XYZ file of C-alpha atoms in Angstrom:
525
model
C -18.220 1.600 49.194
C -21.006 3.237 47.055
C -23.579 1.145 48.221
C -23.118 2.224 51.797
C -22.765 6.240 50.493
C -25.778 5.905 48.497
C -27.774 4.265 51.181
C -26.864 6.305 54.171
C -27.527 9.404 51.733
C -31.605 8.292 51.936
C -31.638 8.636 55.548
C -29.819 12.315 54.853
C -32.389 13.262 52.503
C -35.062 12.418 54.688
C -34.005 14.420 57.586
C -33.551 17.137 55.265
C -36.354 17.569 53.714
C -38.344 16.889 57.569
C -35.847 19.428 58.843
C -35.717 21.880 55.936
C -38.876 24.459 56.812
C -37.419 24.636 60.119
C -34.118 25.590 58.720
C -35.161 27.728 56.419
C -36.569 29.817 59.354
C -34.207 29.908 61.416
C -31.619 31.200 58.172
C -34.408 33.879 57.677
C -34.722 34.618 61.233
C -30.969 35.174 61.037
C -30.273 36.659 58.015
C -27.577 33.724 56.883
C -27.635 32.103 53.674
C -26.884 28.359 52.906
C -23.515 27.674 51.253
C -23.176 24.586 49.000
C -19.748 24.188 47.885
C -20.546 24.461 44.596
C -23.184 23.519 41.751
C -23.010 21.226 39.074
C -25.048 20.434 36.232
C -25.595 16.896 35.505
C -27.111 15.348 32.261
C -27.003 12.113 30.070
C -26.676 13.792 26.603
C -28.745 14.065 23.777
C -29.778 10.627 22.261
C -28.524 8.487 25.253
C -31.310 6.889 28.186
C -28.699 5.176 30.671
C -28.493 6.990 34.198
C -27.904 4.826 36.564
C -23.950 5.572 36.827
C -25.137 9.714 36.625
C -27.334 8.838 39.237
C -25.248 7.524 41.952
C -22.660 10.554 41.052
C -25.024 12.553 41.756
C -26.202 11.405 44.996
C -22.043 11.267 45.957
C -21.819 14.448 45.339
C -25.049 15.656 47.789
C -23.413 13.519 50.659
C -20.479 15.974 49.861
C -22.410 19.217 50.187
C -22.105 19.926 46.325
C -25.660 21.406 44.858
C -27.017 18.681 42.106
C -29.400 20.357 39.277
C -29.665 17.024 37.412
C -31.088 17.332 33.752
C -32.237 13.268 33.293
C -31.366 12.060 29.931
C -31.622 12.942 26.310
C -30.533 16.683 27.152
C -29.367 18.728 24.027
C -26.156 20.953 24.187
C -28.840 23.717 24.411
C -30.724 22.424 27.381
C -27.556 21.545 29.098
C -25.854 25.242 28.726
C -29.080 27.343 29.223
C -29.309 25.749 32.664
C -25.876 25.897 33.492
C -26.478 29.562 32.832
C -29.701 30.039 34.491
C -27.990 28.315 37.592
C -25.135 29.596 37.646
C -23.407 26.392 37.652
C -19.501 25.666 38.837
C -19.161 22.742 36.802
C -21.408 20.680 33.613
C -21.183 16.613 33.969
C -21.971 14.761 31.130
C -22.848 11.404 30.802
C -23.372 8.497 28.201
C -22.975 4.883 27.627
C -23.517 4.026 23.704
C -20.627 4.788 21.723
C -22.689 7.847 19.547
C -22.686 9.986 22.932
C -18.903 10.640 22.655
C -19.466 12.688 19.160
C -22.554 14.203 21.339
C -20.019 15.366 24.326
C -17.800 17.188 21.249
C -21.316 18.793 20.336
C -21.601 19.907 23.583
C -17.974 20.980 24.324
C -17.587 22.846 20.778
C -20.768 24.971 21.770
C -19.464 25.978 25.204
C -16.516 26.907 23.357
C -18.358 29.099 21.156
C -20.981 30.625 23.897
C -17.308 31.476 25.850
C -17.948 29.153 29.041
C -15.195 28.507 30.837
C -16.236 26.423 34.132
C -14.529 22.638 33.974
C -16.734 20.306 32.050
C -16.603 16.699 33.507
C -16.967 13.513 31.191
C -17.668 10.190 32.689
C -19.959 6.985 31.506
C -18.728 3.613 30.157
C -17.770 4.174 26.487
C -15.506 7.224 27.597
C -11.930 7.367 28.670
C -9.221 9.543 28.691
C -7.660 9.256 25.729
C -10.830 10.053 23.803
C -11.520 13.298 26.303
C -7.645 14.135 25.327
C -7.551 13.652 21.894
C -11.490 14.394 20.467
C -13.441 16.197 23.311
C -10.541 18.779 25.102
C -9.379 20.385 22.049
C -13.544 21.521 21.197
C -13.141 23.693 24.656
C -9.608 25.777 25.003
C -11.886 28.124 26.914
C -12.259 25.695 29.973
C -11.125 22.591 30.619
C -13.061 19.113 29.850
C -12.037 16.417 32.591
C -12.182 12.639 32.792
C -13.931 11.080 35.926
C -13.694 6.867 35.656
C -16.076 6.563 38.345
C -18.179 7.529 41.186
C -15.166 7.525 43.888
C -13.143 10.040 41.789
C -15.972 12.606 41.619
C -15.755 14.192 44.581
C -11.655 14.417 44.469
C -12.071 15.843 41.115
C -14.497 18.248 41.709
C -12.888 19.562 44.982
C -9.719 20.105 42.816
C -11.292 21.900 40.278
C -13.332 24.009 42.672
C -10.495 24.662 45.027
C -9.726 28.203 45.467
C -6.708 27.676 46.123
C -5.311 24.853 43.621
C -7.875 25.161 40.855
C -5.775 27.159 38.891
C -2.566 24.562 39.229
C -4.936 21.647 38.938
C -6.136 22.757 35.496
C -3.202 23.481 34.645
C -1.948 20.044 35.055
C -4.775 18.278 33.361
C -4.509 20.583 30.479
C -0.814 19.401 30.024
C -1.469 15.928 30.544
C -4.357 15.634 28.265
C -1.696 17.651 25.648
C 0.833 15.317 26.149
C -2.077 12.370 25.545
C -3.485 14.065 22.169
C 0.297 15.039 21.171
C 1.341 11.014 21.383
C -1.918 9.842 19.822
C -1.124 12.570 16.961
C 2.452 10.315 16.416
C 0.416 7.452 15.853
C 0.501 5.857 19.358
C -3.042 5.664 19.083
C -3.158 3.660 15.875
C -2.100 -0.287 15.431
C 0.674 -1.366 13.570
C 0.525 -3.741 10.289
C -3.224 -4.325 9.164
C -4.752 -6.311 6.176
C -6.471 -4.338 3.905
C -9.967 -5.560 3.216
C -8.977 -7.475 0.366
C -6.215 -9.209 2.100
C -9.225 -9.505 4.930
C -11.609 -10.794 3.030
C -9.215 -13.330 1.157
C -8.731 -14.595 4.985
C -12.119 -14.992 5.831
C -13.656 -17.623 7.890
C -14.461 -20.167 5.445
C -16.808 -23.240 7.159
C -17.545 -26.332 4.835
C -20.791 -25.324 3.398
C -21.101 -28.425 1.527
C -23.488 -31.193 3.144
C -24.189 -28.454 5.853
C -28.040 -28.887 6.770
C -28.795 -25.499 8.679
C -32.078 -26.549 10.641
C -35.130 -24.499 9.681
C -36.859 -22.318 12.448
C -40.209 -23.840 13.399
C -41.837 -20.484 12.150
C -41.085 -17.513 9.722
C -41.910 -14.666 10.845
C -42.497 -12.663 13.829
C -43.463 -14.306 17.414
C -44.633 -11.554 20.243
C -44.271 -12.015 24.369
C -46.686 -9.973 26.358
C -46.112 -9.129 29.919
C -43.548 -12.172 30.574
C -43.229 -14.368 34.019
C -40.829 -12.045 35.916
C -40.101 -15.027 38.367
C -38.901 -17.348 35.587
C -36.741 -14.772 34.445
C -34.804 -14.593 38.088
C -33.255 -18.493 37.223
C -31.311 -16.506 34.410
C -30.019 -13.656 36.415
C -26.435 -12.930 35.471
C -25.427 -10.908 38.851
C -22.050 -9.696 38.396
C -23.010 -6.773 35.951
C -25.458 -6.009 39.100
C -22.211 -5.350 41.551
C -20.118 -3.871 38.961
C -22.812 -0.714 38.122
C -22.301 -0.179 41.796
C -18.541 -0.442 41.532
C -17.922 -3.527 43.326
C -15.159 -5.753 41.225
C -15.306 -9.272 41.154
C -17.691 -12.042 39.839
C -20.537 -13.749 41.520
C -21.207 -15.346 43.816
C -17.507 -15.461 44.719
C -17.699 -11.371 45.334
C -19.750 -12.215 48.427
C -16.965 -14.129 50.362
C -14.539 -11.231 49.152
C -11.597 -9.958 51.334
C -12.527 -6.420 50.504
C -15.979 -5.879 49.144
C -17.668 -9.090 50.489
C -19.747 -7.315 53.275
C -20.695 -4.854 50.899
C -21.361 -6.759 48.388
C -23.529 -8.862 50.526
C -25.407 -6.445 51.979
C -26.366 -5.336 48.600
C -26.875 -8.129 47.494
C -29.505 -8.895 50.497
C -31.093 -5.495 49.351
C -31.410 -6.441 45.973
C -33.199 -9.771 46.590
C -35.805 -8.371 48.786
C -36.553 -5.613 46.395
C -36.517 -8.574 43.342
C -39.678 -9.748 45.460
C -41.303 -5.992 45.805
C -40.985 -6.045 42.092
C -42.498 -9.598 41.677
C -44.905 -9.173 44.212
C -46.724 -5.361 42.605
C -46.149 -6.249 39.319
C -43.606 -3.518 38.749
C -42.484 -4.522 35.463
C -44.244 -5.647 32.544
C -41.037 -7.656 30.004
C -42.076 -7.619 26.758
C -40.332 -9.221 23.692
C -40.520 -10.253 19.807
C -38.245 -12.782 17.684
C -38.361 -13.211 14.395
C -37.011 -15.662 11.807
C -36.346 -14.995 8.079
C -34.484 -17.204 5.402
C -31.487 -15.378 4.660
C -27.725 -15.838 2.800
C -24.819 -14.218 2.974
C -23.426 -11.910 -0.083
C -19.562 -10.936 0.814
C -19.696 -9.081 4.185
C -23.517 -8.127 3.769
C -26.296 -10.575 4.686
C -29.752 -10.439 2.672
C -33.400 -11.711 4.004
C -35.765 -12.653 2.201
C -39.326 -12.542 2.096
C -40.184 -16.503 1.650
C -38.314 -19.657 0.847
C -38.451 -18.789 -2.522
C -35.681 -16.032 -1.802
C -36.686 -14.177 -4.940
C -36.972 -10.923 -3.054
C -35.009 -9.650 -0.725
C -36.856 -8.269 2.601
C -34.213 -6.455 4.502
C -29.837 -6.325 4.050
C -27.384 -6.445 7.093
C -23.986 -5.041 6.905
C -21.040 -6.556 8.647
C -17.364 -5.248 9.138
C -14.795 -7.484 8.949
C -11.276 -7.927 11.721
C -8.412 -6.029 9.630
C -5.762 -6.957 12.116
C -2.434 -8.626 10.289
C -3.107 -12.009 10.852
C -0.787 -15.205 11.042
C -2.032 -18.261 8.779
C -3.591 -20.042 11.194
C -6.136 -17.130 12.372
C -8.862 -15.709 10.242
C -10.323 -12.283 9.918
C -14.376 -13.015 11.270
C -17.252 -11.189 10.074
C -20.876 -12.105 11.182
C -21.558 -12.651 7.183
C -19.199 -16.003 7.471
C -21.951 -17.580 9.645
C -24.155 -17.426 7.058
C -24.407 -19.644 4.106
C -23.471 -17.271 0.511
C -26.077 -17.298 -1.755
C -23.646 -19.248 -4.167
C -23.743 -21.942 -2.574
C -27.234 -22.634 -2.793
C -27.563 -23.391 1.201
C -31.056 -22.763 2.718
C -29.976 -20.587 5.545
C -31.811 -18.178 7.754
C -31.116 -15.371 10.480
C -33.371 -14.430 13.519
C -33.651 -11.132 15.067
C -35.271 -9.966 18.608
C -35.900 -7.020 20.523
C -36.657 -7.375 24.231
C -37.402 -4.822 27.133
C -37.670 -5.030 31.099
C -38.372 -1.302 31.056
C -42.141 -0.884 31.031
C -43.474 0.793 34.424
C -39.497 1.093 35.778
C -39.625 4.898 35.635
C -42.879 5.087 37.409
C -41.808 2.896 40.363
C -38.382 5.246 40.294
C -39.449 8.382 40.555
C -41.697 6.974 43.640
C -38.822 6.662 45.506
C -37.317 9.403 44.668
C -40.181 11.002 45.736
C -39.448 9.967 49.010
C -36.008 10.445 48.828
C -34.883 7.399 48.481
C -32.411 7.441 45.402
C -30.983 4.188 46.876
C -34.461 2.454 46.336
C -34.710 4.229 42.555
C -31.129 2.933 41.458
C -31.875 -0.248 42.864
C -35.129 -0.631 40.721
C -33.278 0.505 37.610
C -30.197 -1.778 37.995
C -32.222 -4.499 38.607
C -34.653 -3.747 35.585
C -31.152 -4.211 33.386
C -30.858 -7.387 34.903
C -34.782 -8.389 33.996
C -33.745 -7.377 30.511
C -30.681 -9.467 29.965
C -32.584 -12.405 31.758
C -34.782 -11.954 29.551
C -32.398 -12.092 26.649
C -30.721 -14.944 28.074
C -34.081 -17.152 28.390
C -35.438 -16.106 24.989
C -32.251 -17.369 23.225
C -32.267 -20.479 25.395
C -36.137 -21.030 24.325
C -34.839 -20.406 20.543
C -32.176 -23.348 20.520
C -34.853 -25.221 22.005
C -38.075 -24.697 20.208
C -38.180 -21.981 18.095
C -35.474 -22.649 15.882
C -34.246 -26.217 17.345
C -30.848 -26.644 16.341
C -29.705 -27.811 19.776
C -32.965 -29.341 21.269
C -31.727 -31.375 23.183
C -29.204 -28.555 25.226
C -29.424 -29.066 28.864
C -26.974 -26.311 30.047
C -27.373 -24.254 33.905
C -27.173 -20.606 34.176
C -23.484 -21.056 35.162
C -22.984 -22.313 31.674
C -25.315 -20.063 29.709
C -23.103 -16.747 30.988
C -20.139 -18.623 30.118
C -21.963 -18.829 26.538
C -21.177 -22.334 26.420
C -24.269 -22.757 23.930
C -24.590 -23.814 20.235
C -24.602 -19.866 17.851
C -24.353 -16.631 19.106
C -26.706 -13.420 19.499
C -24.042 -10.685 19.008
C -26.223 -7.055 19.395
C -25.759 -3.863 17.085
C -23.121 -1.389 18.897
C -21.321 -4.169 20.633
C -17.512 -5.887 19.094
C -18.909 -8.168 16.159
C -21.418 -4.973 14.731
C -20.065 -1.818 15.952
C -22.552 0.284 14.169
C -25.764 1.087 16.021
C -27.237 2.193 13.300
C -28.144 -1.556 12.310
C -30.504 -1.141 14.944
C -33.228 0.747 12.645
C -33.429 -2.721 9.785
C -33.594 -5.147 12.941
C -36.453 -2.763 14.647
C -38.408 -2.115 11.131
C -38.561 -5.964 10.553
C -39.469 -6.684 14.450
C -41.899 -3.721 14.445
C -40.389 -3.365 17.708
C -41.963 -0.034 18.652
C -45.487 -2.013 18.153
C -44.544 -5.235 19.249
C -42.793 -4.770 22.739
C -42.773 -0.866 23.119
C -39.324 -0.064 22.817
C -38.162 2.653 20.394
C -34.755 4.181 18.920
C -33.577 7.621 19.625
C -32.066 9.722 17.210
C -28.516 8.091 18.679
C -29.998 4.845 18.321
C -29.788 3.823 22.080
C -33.164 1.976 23.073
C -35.562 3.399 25.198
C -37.102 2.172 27.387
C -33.296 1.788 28.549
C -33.378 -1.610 30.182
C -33.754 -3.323 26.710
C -31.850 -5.346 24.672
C -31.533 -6.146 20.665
C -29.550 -8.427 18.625
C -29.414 -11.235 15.984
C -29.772 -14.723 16.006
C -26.721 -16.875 14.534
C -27.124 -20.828 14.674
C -23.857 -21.983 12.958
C -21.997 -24.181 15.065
C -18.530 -22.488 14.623
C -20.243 -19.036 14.822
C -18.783 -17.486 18.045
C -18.357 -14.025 19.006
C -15.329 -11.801 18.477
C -14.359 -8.060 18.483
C -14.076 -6.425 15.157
C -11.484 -3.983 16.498
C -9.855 -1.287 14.435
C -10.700 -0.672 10.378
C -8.685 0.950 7.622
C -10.202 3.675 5.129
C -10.661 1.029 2.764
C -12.885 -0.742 4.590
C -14.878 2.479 5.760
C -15.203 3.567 2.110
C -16.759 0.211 1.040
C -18.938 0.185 4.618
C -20.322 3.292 3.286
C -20.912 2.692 -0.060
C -22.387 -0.635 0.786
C -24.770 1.085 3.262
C -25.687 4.394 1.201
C -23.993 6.700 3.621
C -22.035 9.406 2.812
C -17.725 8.380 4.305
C -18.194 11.456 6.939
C -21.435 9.770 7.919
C -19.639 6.156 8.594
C -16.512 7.998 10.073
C -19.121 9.437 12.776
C -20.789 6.144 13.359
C -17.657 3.949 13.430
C -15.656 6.612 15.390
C -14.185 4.723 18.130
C -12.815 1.960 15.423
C -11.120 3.756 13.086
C -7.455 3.161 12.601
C -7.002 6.596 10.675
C -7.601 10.011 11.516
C -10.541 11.293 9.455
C -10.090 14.840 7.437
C -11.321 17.499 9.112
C -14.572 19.512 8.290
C -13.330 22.438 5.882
């Protein structure tokens, strides 16, 4: 299991580097070189801050004598293929988790197309899959070969394949006809859903709550509200562990993953890890969670929602734009968009939104790259995966505290942990990039109005991913039918109006909305 590679590869590492002048000597003394079985360029790509998956690829590979030159995150194409030139690498890895990095990975395979690389490119990181490195990323390299990796226990099988003097040849070969065969299917329309509503039809379908003699409860501020340098040990009651096992590719929920057939050791022995460096943390102060909320009155106006400035609602502060489900739908199922949960100005209804930004990030990288320091990437992944979980605690407690206090529409809510990650609660806080708002770039509004950057330290990239990367952003929906949902697949229509609506040019919203379009864009003349 990954845990165990990654941990026995710190006691490796350390040996090494003790052992390394010595061997360097002797391979002088000799005349002999050292003989990696290959190199490989790692990097998270431009715009994107995750690396905790890249990392523990990256220490798999070492265990398996491969040479790592890894590039961190928010490389360029340029950086990327300038080193993999300078090193003379065997293979490039990239890696990404919001949904802009896939367009990034094109960037980057279309310019090692036209620089006339040819080494296998390997794609891997949560939003990717193969059909997407078939159909969008492949075709941008004929030169070489781009290759999907699901996880950390298929890189070193892949790699060895590709690098195999023997079977590289037939091995490419192979992918390159499979991924044809995916992008040739996806081209008959396999890759598109059947029947869908146009927006009209959509929209006509809507979710429609009974707005008359509906009371929404007013926040007990408007405005902004600012945490400094929260109580990290009140955030540990709100810990939602089973992300935790999952980054380390352990399947199953907890705690019930600890008494597991196959992974419970494992899983328990990371586990046991984990808590005792959740005290280290506590303990030095190792991370400083900072967060702001903010309440405005707001309405909806068809699929857009408007804030206002004051309870006058004369002028309009900031607009939201929503997408709406465009699956066919039977007559007892509507088509949700967030705007439903909001009151339509029509109506007269005083409603309001809330927005936050929140962050676990502050002094993570620092206490990283002290381990790795020391060679200890076990200890640096372990910091970082557990700095996500500070973050989404952190999430988790705000919203509680909201429903409670700051905007008391369920004061009285006395639900555990168990039932706050089964979302069991009163409204929703669905987050830009996820099912209900695919579009990340919402992001830039909800940070301008939370003066995010000022307020808790955490900043966009030019892919919108937030950085520091153990941070998370949303809205605040109190509705008590508001719940969340997937948006799913959209129609031209609805892309042209999406753009319109937002002041983007359709190639711009076909970029940003890639993985959820039901329609091949036109290509770039």
């Amino acid at each position: 299991f990954l845990p165990q590679v990654v941990k026995s590869a710190r006691v490796m590492k350390q040996a090494v580097a003790y052992l390394l002048p010595y061997m360097e000597a002797e391979r002088q003394a000799s005349g002999a070189a050292a003989k990696a079985n290959g190199k490989i360029v790692m990097a998270t790509v431009k715009g994107d801050v995750h690396d905790i998956g890249k990392n523990i690829v990256g220490v798999v590979l070492q265990c398996n004598n491969y040479e790592v030159v890894d590039l961190g995150v928010m490389a360029p194409a340029d950086k990327i293929l300038d080193a993999a030139r300078r090193e003379k690498a065997d293979i490039i890895g990239l890696s990404g988790l919001i949904t802009p990095s896939l367009d990034e990975m094109c960037t980057v395979a279309a310019e090692m197309q036209r620089q006339e690389f040819d080494i296998p490119l390997l794609i891997g990181g949560a939003t990717t899959s193969k059909i997407h490195t078939a159909v969008k990323i492949a075709p941008n390299y004929r030169k070489g070969q781009a290759v999907y990796v699901l996880d950390a226990s298929r890189a070193v099988s892949v790699v060895s394949g590709l690098l195999s003097e023997d079977h590289r040849a037939a091995n490419i070969d192979a992918v390159r006809r499979e991924y044809e065969e995916i992008a040739s299917r996806h081209a008959r329309g396999s890759g598109r859903e059947g029947r869908r509503a146009t927006l009209a039809e959509a929209r006509a379908n809507r979710f429609a709550p009974q707005w008359r003699g509906y009371v929404p409860q007013r926040p007990a501020f408007l405005g902004l509200k600012v945490f400094d340098d929260y109580d990290l040990r009140e955030l540990t009651a709100y810990f939602d562990w089973t992300p935790f096992f999952q980054s380390w590719e352990l399947a199953g929920r907890y705690p019930a993953i600890l008494d597991d057939v196959r992974v419970g050791e494992a899983a328990r022995n990371l586990f046991s890890d984990a808590k005792a460096m959740l005290e280290r943390i506590i303990a030095g102060n190792w991370i400083q969670p900072r967060g702001v909320i903010g309440f405005w009155p707001a309405n909806s106006i068809g699929d857009d929602v408007c804030l206002f400035s004051d309870e006058t609602r004369r002028e309009r502060r900031q607009v939201f734009h929503f997408l709406r489900q465009q699956m066919y739908r039977t007559e007892d199922k509507v088509n949700y968009s967030l705007a439903d949960f909001i009151a339509p100005l029509e109506t007269g209804v005083t409603d309001y939104l809330g927005l936050f930004a929140v962050t676990a990030g502050h002094g993570i990288e620092e206490v990283a790259a002290r381990f790795q320091a020391q060679q200890d990437d076990y200890s640096a992944i372990l910091v970082k995966a557990l700095a996500d979980r500070f973050a989404e605690a952190f999430a988790e407690h705000l919203h509680q505290q909201v429903r409670r206090r700051f905007w008391p529409y369920a004061p009285d809510e006395t639900l555990d942990n168990a039932a706050l990650i089964r979302e069991e609660y009163r409204g929703i806080r669905p987050a830009p990039g996820y099912p209900a708002c695919p579009d990340h770039t919402e992001k830039r509004a909800l940070f301008d109005l939370l003066r995010a950057e000022d307020n808790a330290g955490v900043r966009l990239t030019e892919n919108f991913a937030m950085l520091p990367a153990a941070s998370v952003s949303g809205f605040y929906f109190s509705h008590p039918d508001s719940c969340y949902f997937g948006v799913g697949r959209i129609d031209r229509d609805q892309v042209e109006d999406y753009a319109a609506r937002k002041g983007m040019t359709l190639r711009e919203a076909e970029r940003w909305l890639a993985p959820n379009l039901n329609y091949t864009p036109e290509a770039v003349s």
